[in-house]
GROMACS .gro file of C-alpha atoms in nm:
model
  316
    1UNK     CA    1   0.000   0.000   0.000
    2UNK     CA    2   0.286   0.237   0.078
    3UNK     CA    3   0.436   0.166  -0.264
    4UNK     CA    4   0.105   0.246  -0.436
    5UNK     CA    5   0.064   0.564  -0.235
    6UNK     CA    6   0.417   0.670  -0.326
    7UNK     CA    7   0.353   0.617  -0.698
    8UNK     CA    8   0.025   0.810  -0.679
    9UNK     CA    9   0.196   1.095  -0.496
   10UNK     CA   10   0.473   1.116  -0.754
   11UNK     CA   11   0.227   1.116  -1.044
   12UNK     CA   12   0.018   1.385  -0.878
   13UNK     CA   13   0.324   1.606  -0.830
   14UNK     CA   14   0.429   1.563  -1.192
   15UNK     CA   15   0.080   1.655  -1.314
   16UNK     CA   16   0.061   1.966  -1.100
   17UNK     CA   17   0.399   2.078  -1.233
   18UNK     CA   18   0.336   1.991  -1.598
   19UNK     CA   19  -0.019   2.125  -1.634
   20UNK     CA   20   0.050   2.496  -1.594
   21UNK     CA   21   0.371   2.464  -1.798
   22UNK     CA   22   0.183   2.303  -2.085
   23UNK     CA   23  -0.056   2.596  -2.083
   24UNK     CA   24   0.220   2.854  -2.054
   25UNK     CA   25   0.409   2.824  -2.383
   26UNK     CA   26   0.174   2.761  -2.675
   27UNK     CA   27   0.341   2.796  -3.014
   28UNK     CA   28   0.121   2.974  -3.267
   29UNK     CA   29   0.358   2.884  -3.548
   30UNK     CA   30   0.726   2.817  -3.611
   31UNK     CA   31   0.947   3.003  -3.854
   32UNK     CA   32   1.045   2.745  -4.117
   33UNK     CA   33   1.172   2.963  -4.403
   34UNK     CA   34   1.552   2.958  -4.402
   35UNK     CA   35   1.562   3.315  -4.536
   36UNK     CA   36   1.425   3.452  -4.208
   37UNK     CA   37   1.744   3.445  -4.005
   38UNK     CA   38   1.706   3.744  -3.773
   39UNK     CA   39   1.357   3.895  -3.804
   40UNK     CA   40   1.304   4.235  -3.644
   41UNK     CA   41   0.962   4.208  -3.489
   42UNK     CA   42   0.622   4.134  -3.637
   43UNK     CA   43   0.347   4.365  -3.766
   44UNK     CA   44  -0.016   4.270  -3.825
   45UNK     CA   45  -0.174   4.369  -4.157
   46UNK     CA   46  -0.549   4.338  -4.107
   47UNK     CA   47  -0.624   4.466  -4.457
   48UNK     CA   48  -0.443   4.178  -4.628
   49UNK     CA   49  -0.494   3.936  -4.335
   50UNK     CA   50  -0.128   3.858  -4.284
   51UNK     CA   51   0.183   3.964  -4.093
   52UNK     CA   52   0.499   4.147  -4.193
   53UNK     CA   53   0.850   4.097  -4.066
   54UNK     CA   54   1.181   4.243  -4.183
   55UNK     CA   55   1.519   4.081  -4.222
   56UNK     CA   56   1.858   4.217  -4.324
   57UNK     CA   57   1.907   4.006  -4.638
   58UNK     CA   58   2.257   4.144  -4.704
   59UNK     CA   59   2.481   4.439  -4.628
   60UNK     CA   60   2.284   4.664  -4.864
   61UNK     CA   61   1.942   4.501  -4.895
   62UNK     CA   62   1.648   4.478  -4.654
   63UNK     CA   63   1.373   4.227  -4.724
   64UNK     CA   64   1.024   4.242  -4.578
   65UNK     CA   65   0.823   3.922  -4.574
   66UNK     CA   66   0.447   3.878  -4.597
   67UNK     CA   67   0.361   3.589  -4.364
   68UNK     CA   68   0.037   3.394  -4.323
   69UNK     CA   69  -0.129   3.326  -3.989
   70UNK     CA   70   0.037   2.983  -3.999
   71UNK     CA   71   0.385   3.128  -4.048
   72UNK     CA   72   0.419   3.054  -4.420
   73UNK     CA   73   0.604   3.317  -4.624
   74UNK     CA   74   0.365   3.439  -4.893
   75UNK     CA   75   0.589   3.700  -5.055
   76UNK     CA   76   0.929   3.865  -5.013
   77UNK     CA   77   0.979   4.228  -5.108
   78UNK     CA   78   1.325   4.382  -5.109
   79UNK     CA   79   1.469   4.731  -5.128
   80UNK     CA   80   1.817   4.877  -5.141
   81UNK     CA   81   1.931   5.070  -4.836
   82UNK     CA   82   2.225   5.287  -4.740
   83UNK     CA   83   2.187   5.231  -4.365
   84UNK     CA   84   2.341   4.965  -4.133
   85UNK     CA   85   2.025   4.758  -4.094
   86UNK     CA   86   1.662   4.729  -3.974
   87UNK     CA   87   1.558   4.767  -3.611
   88UNK     CA   88   1.178   4.740  -3.620
   89UNK     CA   89   0.883   4.695  -3.855
   90UNK     CA   90   0.532   4.846  -3.852
   91UNK     CA   91   0.223   4.855  -4.072
   92UNK     CA   92  -0.043   5.117  -4.137
   93UNK     CA   93  -0.288   5.186  -4.421
   94UNK     CA   94  -0.139   4.974  -4.700
   95UNK     CA   95   0.215   5.074  -4.607
   96UNK     CA   96   0.498   4.875  -4.449
   97UNK     CA   97   0.739   5.083  -4.240
   98UNK     CA   98   1.091   4.981  -4.146
   99UNK     CA   99   1.298   5.160  -3.883
  100UNK     CA  100   1.669   5.153  -3.968
  101UNK     CA  101   1.982   5.252  -3.783
  102UNK     CA  102   2.147   5.562  -3.920
  103UNK     CA  103   2.514   5.600  -3.997
  104UNK     CA  104   2.564   5.837  -3.700
  105UNK     CA  105   2.507   5.740  -3.335
  106UNK     CA  106   2.187   5.946  -3.302
  107UNK     CA  107   2.063   5.902  -3.659
  108UNK     CA  108   1.762   5.692  -3.761
  109UNK     CA  109   1.577   5.639  -4.087
  110UNK     CA  110   1.218   5.529  -4.145
  111UNK     CA  111   1.154   5.379  -4.488
  112UNK     CA  112   0.813   5.281  -4.616
  113UNK     CA  113   0.663   5.108  -4.916
  114UNK     CA  114   0.308   5.150  -5.040
  115UNK     CA  115   0.170   4.806  -5.116
  116UNK     CA  116  -0.027   4.705  -5.425
  117UNK     CA  117  -0.354   4.517  -5.394
  118UNK     CA  118  -0.182   4.195  -5.498
  119UNK     CA  119   0.132   4.126  -5.298
  120UNK     CA  120   0.396   3.923  -5.485
  121UNK     CA  121   0.772   3.864  -5.470
  122UNK     CA  122   0.991   4.138  -5.609
  123UNK     CA  123   1.112   4.489  -5.542
  124UNK     CA  124   0.916   4.804  -5.467
  125UNK     CA  125   1.013   5.167  -5.468
  126UNK     CA  126   1.023   5.325  -5.125
  127UNK     CA  127   1.032   5.663  -4.957
  128UNK     CA  128   1.214   5.756  -4.639
  129UNK     CA  129   1.254   6.015  -4.366
  130UNK     CA  130   1.569   6.078  -4.166
  131UNK     CA  131   1.552   6.154  -3.794
  132UNK     CA  132   1.790   6.258  -3.518
  133UNK     CA  133   1.755   6.153  -3.155
  134UNK     CA  134   1.792   6.443  -2.909
  135UNK     CA  135   2.029   6.246  -2.682
  136UNK     CA  136   2.304   5.989  -2.711
  137UNK     CA  137   2.321   5.642  -2.560
  138UNK     CA  138   1.975   5.533  -2.681
  139UNK     CA  139   1.904   5.222  -2.887
  140UNK     CA  140   1.577   5.227  -3.081
  141UNK     CA  141   1.360   4.920  -3.024
  142UNK     CA  142   1.011   5.000  -3.158
  143UNK     CA  143   0.843   5.210  -3.424
  144UNK     CA  144   0.488   5.319  -3.340
  145UNK     CA  145   0.268   5.444  -3.624
  146UNK     CA  146  -0.027   5.619  -3.463
  147UNK     CA  147  -0.335   5.788  -3.613
  148UNK     CA  148  -0.263   6.019  -3.906
  149UNK     CA  149   0.075   5.848  -3.949
  150UNK     CA  150   0.213   6.009  -3.636
  151UNK     CA  151   0.546   5.838  -3.576
  152UNK     CA  152   0.704   5.756  -3.241
  153UNK     CA  153   1.032   5.580  -3.169
  154UNK     CA  154   1.065   5.389  -2.842
  155UNK     CA  155   1.413   5.315  -2.714
  156UNK     CA  156   1.517   5.008  -2.516
  157UNK     CA  157   1.541   5.234  -2.212
  158UNK     CA  158   1.167   5.303  -2.247
  159UNK     CA  159   1.210   5.663  -2.355
  160UNK     CA  160   0.963   5.772  -2.621
  161UNK     CA  161   1.046   6.017  -2.898
  162UNK     CA  162   0.788   6.188  -3.117
  163UNK     CA  163   0.846   6.280  -3.481
  164UNK     CA  164   0.714   6.598  -3.642
  165UNK     CA  165   0.355   6.561  -3.761
  166UNK     CA  166   0.472   6.608  -4.121
  167UNK     CA  167   0.835   6.498  -4.150
  168UNK     CA  168   1.050   6.668  -4.412
  169UNK     CA  169   1.177   6.448  -4.692
  170UNK     CA  170   1.507   6.637  -4.709
  171UNK     CA  171   1.751   6.689  -4.425
  172UNK     CA  172   1.704   6.532  -4.082
  173UNK     CA  173   1.397   6.570  -3.864
  174UNK     CA  174   1.453   6.621  -3.491
  175UNK     CA  175   1.276   6.380  -3.259
  176UNK     CA  176   1.135   6.517  -2.933
  177UNK     CA  177   1.129   6.319  -2.609
  178UNK     CA  178   0.773   6.293  -2.475
  179UNK     CA  179   0.805   6.023  -2.208
  180UNK     CA  180   1.058   5.837  -1.997
  181UNK     CA  181   0.825   5.537  -2.018
  182UNK     CA  182   0.909   5.193  -1.885
  183UNK     CA  183   1.250   5.035  -1.934
  184UNK     CA  184   1.362   4.718  -2.114
  185UNK     CA  185   1.136   4.767  -2.417
  186UNK     CA  186   1.199   4.527  -2.705
  187UNK     CA  187   0.910   4.603  -2.942
  188UNK     CA  188   0.569   4.768  -2.975
  189UNK     CA  189   0.282   4.875  -3.199
  190UNK     CA  190  -0.028   5.093  -3.211
  191UNK     CA  191  -0.340   4.883  -3.155
  192UNK     CA  192  -0.618   5.020  -3.377
  193UNK     CA  193  -0.880   4.803  -3.203
  194UNK     CA  194  -0.808   4.943  -2.857
  195UNK     CA  195  -0.671   5.281  -2.967
  196UNK     CA  196  -0.379   5.204  -2.738
  197UNK     CA  197  -0.005   5.156  -2.766
  198UNK     CA  198   0.119   4.807  -2.683
  199UNK     CA  199   0.481   4.759  -2.575
  200UNK     CA  200   0.675   4.447  -2.489
  201UNK     CA  201   0.944   4.395  -2.229
  202UNK     CA  202   1.124   4.074  -2.134
  203UNK     CA  203   0.851   3.975  -1.888
  204UNK     CA  204   0.541   4.181  -1.969
  205UNK     CA  205   0.309   4.319  -2.232
  206UNK     CA  206   0.227   4.679  -2.145
  207UNK     CA  207  -0.081   4.866  -2.267
  208UNK     CA  208  -0.022   5.240  -2.272
  209UNK     CA  209  -0.203   5.564  -2.342
  210UNK     CA  210  -0.114   5.679  -2.697
  211UNK     CA  211  -0.083   6.045  -2.594
  212UNK     CA  212   0.129   6.017  -2.277
  213UNK     CA  213   0.262   5.660  -2.304
  214UNK     CA  214   0.168   5.612  -1.939
  215UNK     CA  215   0.107   5.243  -1.873
  216UNK     CA  216  -0.259   5.170  -1.796
  217UNK     CA  217  -0.236   4.791  -1.760
  218UNK     CA  218   0.005   4.502  -1.803
  219UNK     CA  219  -0.020   4.136  -1.893
  220UNK     CA  220   0.246   3.892  -1.775
  221UNK     CA  221   0.429   3.727  -2.065
  222UNK     CA  222   0.612   3.393  -2.068
  223UNK     CA  223   0.989   3.400  -2.082
  224UNK     CA  224   1.120   3.377  -2.438
  225UNK     CA  225   1.493   3.361  -2.506
  226UNK     CA  226   1.587   3.655  -2.724
  227UNK     CA  227   1.226   3.779  -2.720
  228UNK     CA  228   1.194   4.079  -2.944
  229UNK     CA  229   0.863   4.131  -3.126
  230UNK     CA  230   0.497   4.168  -3.034
  231UNK     CA  231   0.190   4.190  -3.257
  232UNK     CA  232  -0.182   4.123  -3.223
  233UNK     CA  233  -0.324   3.801  -3.361
  234UNK     CA  234  -0.527   3.859  -3.677
  235UNK     CA  235  -0.853   3.794  -3.488
  236UNK     CA  236  -0.750   4.027  -3.205
  237UNK     CA  237  -0.786   3.772  -2.926
  238UNK     CA  238  -0.420   3.725  -2.836
  239UNK     CA  239  -0.070   3.869  -2.858
  240UNK     CA  240   0.199   3.703  -3.068
  241UNK     CA  241   0.553   3.711  -2.929
  242UNK     CA  242   0.854   3.656  -3.154
  243UNK     CA  243   1.218   3.580  -3.084
  244UNK     CA  244   1.465   3.417  -3.323
  245UNK     CA  245   1.433   3.329  -3.689
  246UNK     CA  246   1.410   2.997  -3.876
  247UNK     CA  247   1.335   2.714  -3.633
  248UNK     CA  248   1.211   2.943  -3.354
  249UNK     CA  249   0.852   2.942  -3.234
  250UNK     CA  250   0.615   3.239  -3.221
  251UNK     CA  251   0.416   3.226  -2.897
  252UNK     CA  252   0.049   3.317  -2.864
  253UNK     CA  253  -0.046   3.481  -2.534
  254UNK     CA  254  -0.398   3.569  -2.429
  255UNK     CA  255  -0.485   3.728  -2.097
  256UNK     CA  256  -0.818   3.808  -1.940
  257UNK     CA  257  -0.928   4.162  -2.016
  258UNK     CA  258  -0.727   4.380  -1.779
  259UNK     CA  259  -0.909   4.601  -1.533
  260UNK     CA  260  -0.755   4.936  -1.631
  261UNK     CA  261  -0.594   5.145  -1.363
  262UNK     CA  262  -0.626   5.509  -1.475
  263UNK     CA  263  -0.296   5.691  -1.478
  264UNK     CA  264  -0.274   6.054  -1.373
  265UNK     CA  265  -0.177   6.300  -1.644
  266UNK     CA  266   0.194   6.294  -1.708
  267UNK     CA  267   0.421   6.575  -1.808
  268UNK     CA  268   0.673   6.539  -2.087
  269UNK     CA  269   0.894   6.348  -1.845
  270UNK     CA  270   0.641   6.068  -1.888
  271UNK     CA  271   0.647   5.925  -1.537
  272UNK     CA  272   0.395   5.643  -1.554
  273UNK     CA  273   0.173   5.541  -1.267
  274UNK     CA  274   0.173   5.186  -1.129
  275UNK     CA  275  -0.012   4.951  -1.361
  276UNK     CA  276  -0.275   4.689  -1.298
  277UNK     CA  277  -0.125   4.346  -1.370
  278UNK     CA  278  -0.313   4.039  -1.487
  279UNK     CA  279  -0.181   3.691  -1.540
  280UNK     CA  280  -0.175   3.554  -1.894
  281UNK     CA  281  -0.204   3.215  -2.054
  282UNK     CA  282  -0.058   3.127  -2.391
  283UNK     CA  283  -0.326   2.987  -2.622
  284UNK     CA  284  -0.379   2.923  -2.988
  285UNK     CA  285  -0.480   3.238  -3.177
  286UNK     CA  286  -0.856   3.278  -3.159
  287UNK     CA  287  -0.897   3.041  -2.866
  288UNK     CA  288  -1.029   3.151  -2.528
  289UNK     CA  289  -0.804   3.143  -2.225
  290UNK     CA  290  -0.920   2.868  -1.991
  291UNK     CA  291  -0.815   2.646  -1.704
  292UNK     CA  292  -0.883   2.323  -1.893
  293UNK     CA  293  -0.530   2.191  -1.843
  294UNK     CA  294  -0.549   2.238  -1.468
  295UNK     CA  295  -0.894   2.081  -1.448
  296UNK     CA  296  -0.776   1.777  -1.643
  297UNK     CA  297  -0.476   1.741  -1.414
  298UNK     CA  298  -0.686   1.755  -1.099
  299UNK     CA  299  -0.942   1.514  -1.245
  300UNK     CA  300  -0.668   1.267  -1.332
  301UNK     CA  301  -0.517   1.305  -0.988
  302UNK     CA  302  -0.853   1.242  -0.826
  303UNK     CA  303  -0.898   0.929  -1.037
  304UNK     CA  304  -0.558   0.801  -0.935
  305UNK     CA  305  -0.645   0.865  -0.572
  306UNK     CA  306  -0.964   0.660  -0.607
  307UNK     CA  307  -0.773   0.378  -0.774
  308UNK     CA  308  -0.510   0.386  -0.500
  309UNK     CA  309  -0.781   0.372  -0.238
  310UNK     CA  310  -0.939   0.073  -0.410
  311UNK     CA  311  -0.607  -0.107  -0.428
  312UNK     CA  312  -0.545  -0.040  -0.062
  313UNK     CA  313  -0.886  -0.183   0.034
  314UNK     CA  314  -0.825  -0.494  -0.176
  315UNK     CA  315  -0.485  -0.549  -0.014
  316UNK     CA  316  -0.651  -0.528   0.327
   0.00000   0.00000   0.00000
C-alpha cells in the first residue's frame, strides 16, 4: 500500500507541475523559411490578413516578408538601403514601415513602401525620412505608427520620442522626447482596435495611453529567449511574441481583459503610474483562455487517488 501511495503521490506532483507549464508556452507557429534568419519584430496587416517581418538580407538590402497566420512566407519584397540595418517593422494603411539605424550614433531612418492590392515577390520603390535623436546612448527598439501616421520611436530604455507631424523628406527631422516610459522595451505597436499603444518587455506586455505613453495595464508574458517582437493576432484575441528566426517558435499569449488602472496625467517626463497586472495564458490564436489543463490534471489526480484507495482496500 505504501508503494502504491508513493507512486500516486509522484504522479500527482508531476501533473501539477506539468499542467501549468503546458498551458504557458503555446506555439502559434514556427518560422520554417531559411531566409528569415534574424527577423526584427512582427506587424499585423489586417487589410491583407497577414503579418509582416523584416530581415537584413545582405549588407545593402532589406527584405520584408508577408507571412500567413500559420507562419508561411507568402511573398518577399526587397529594397536597397544605405543604412546599417533594420531595427523594427510596422504597418499602417497599406504601407509597411521599417525603422533603420542611421550611420551616425543618433541618426535613424524610417523607410516605407506603399503596397499594391496583390502582394507578390519582387522589389518596390520606397520613400524615407531621416531623424535625429535628441540624446546619445539610446538604442531604438520599436516604431509606433499612430493615427494620421504620427510616428514615435521607443528606445530600449523606455524613452519615447515623437516625430514631427509632417516629416520633411530632405535633411534630418529632430525627434522630441515625450516620455521616460518603462525600461527594457523590445518592441511595440499601435493597436487600432483598442486605440492604445502596446509595448513588450522581457517579462510583460504593457498597454499604454497613446498620448502620454503612461502604462494603464500590463499582462504577464512567458519568458522567451531573445524575445523581441509583439503583434496582435489577426482575430484580435491574443498577442503574438517573436524571438529568433528559422526554427524558432512564435508564442500566442492571451490574458483576461485587464481592469484598467487610470494613470494621472503625465508631463513630458512621462512618469507612468503603477499599472494593474493580470496573469496571462498562452493559447492558440482565436482560442479563449481557460483552465482546462489544470482541471484535467486535478481530475486525473482524483482518479488516481480513487484507484489507490481501491487497491489499498483490496490489499486489506
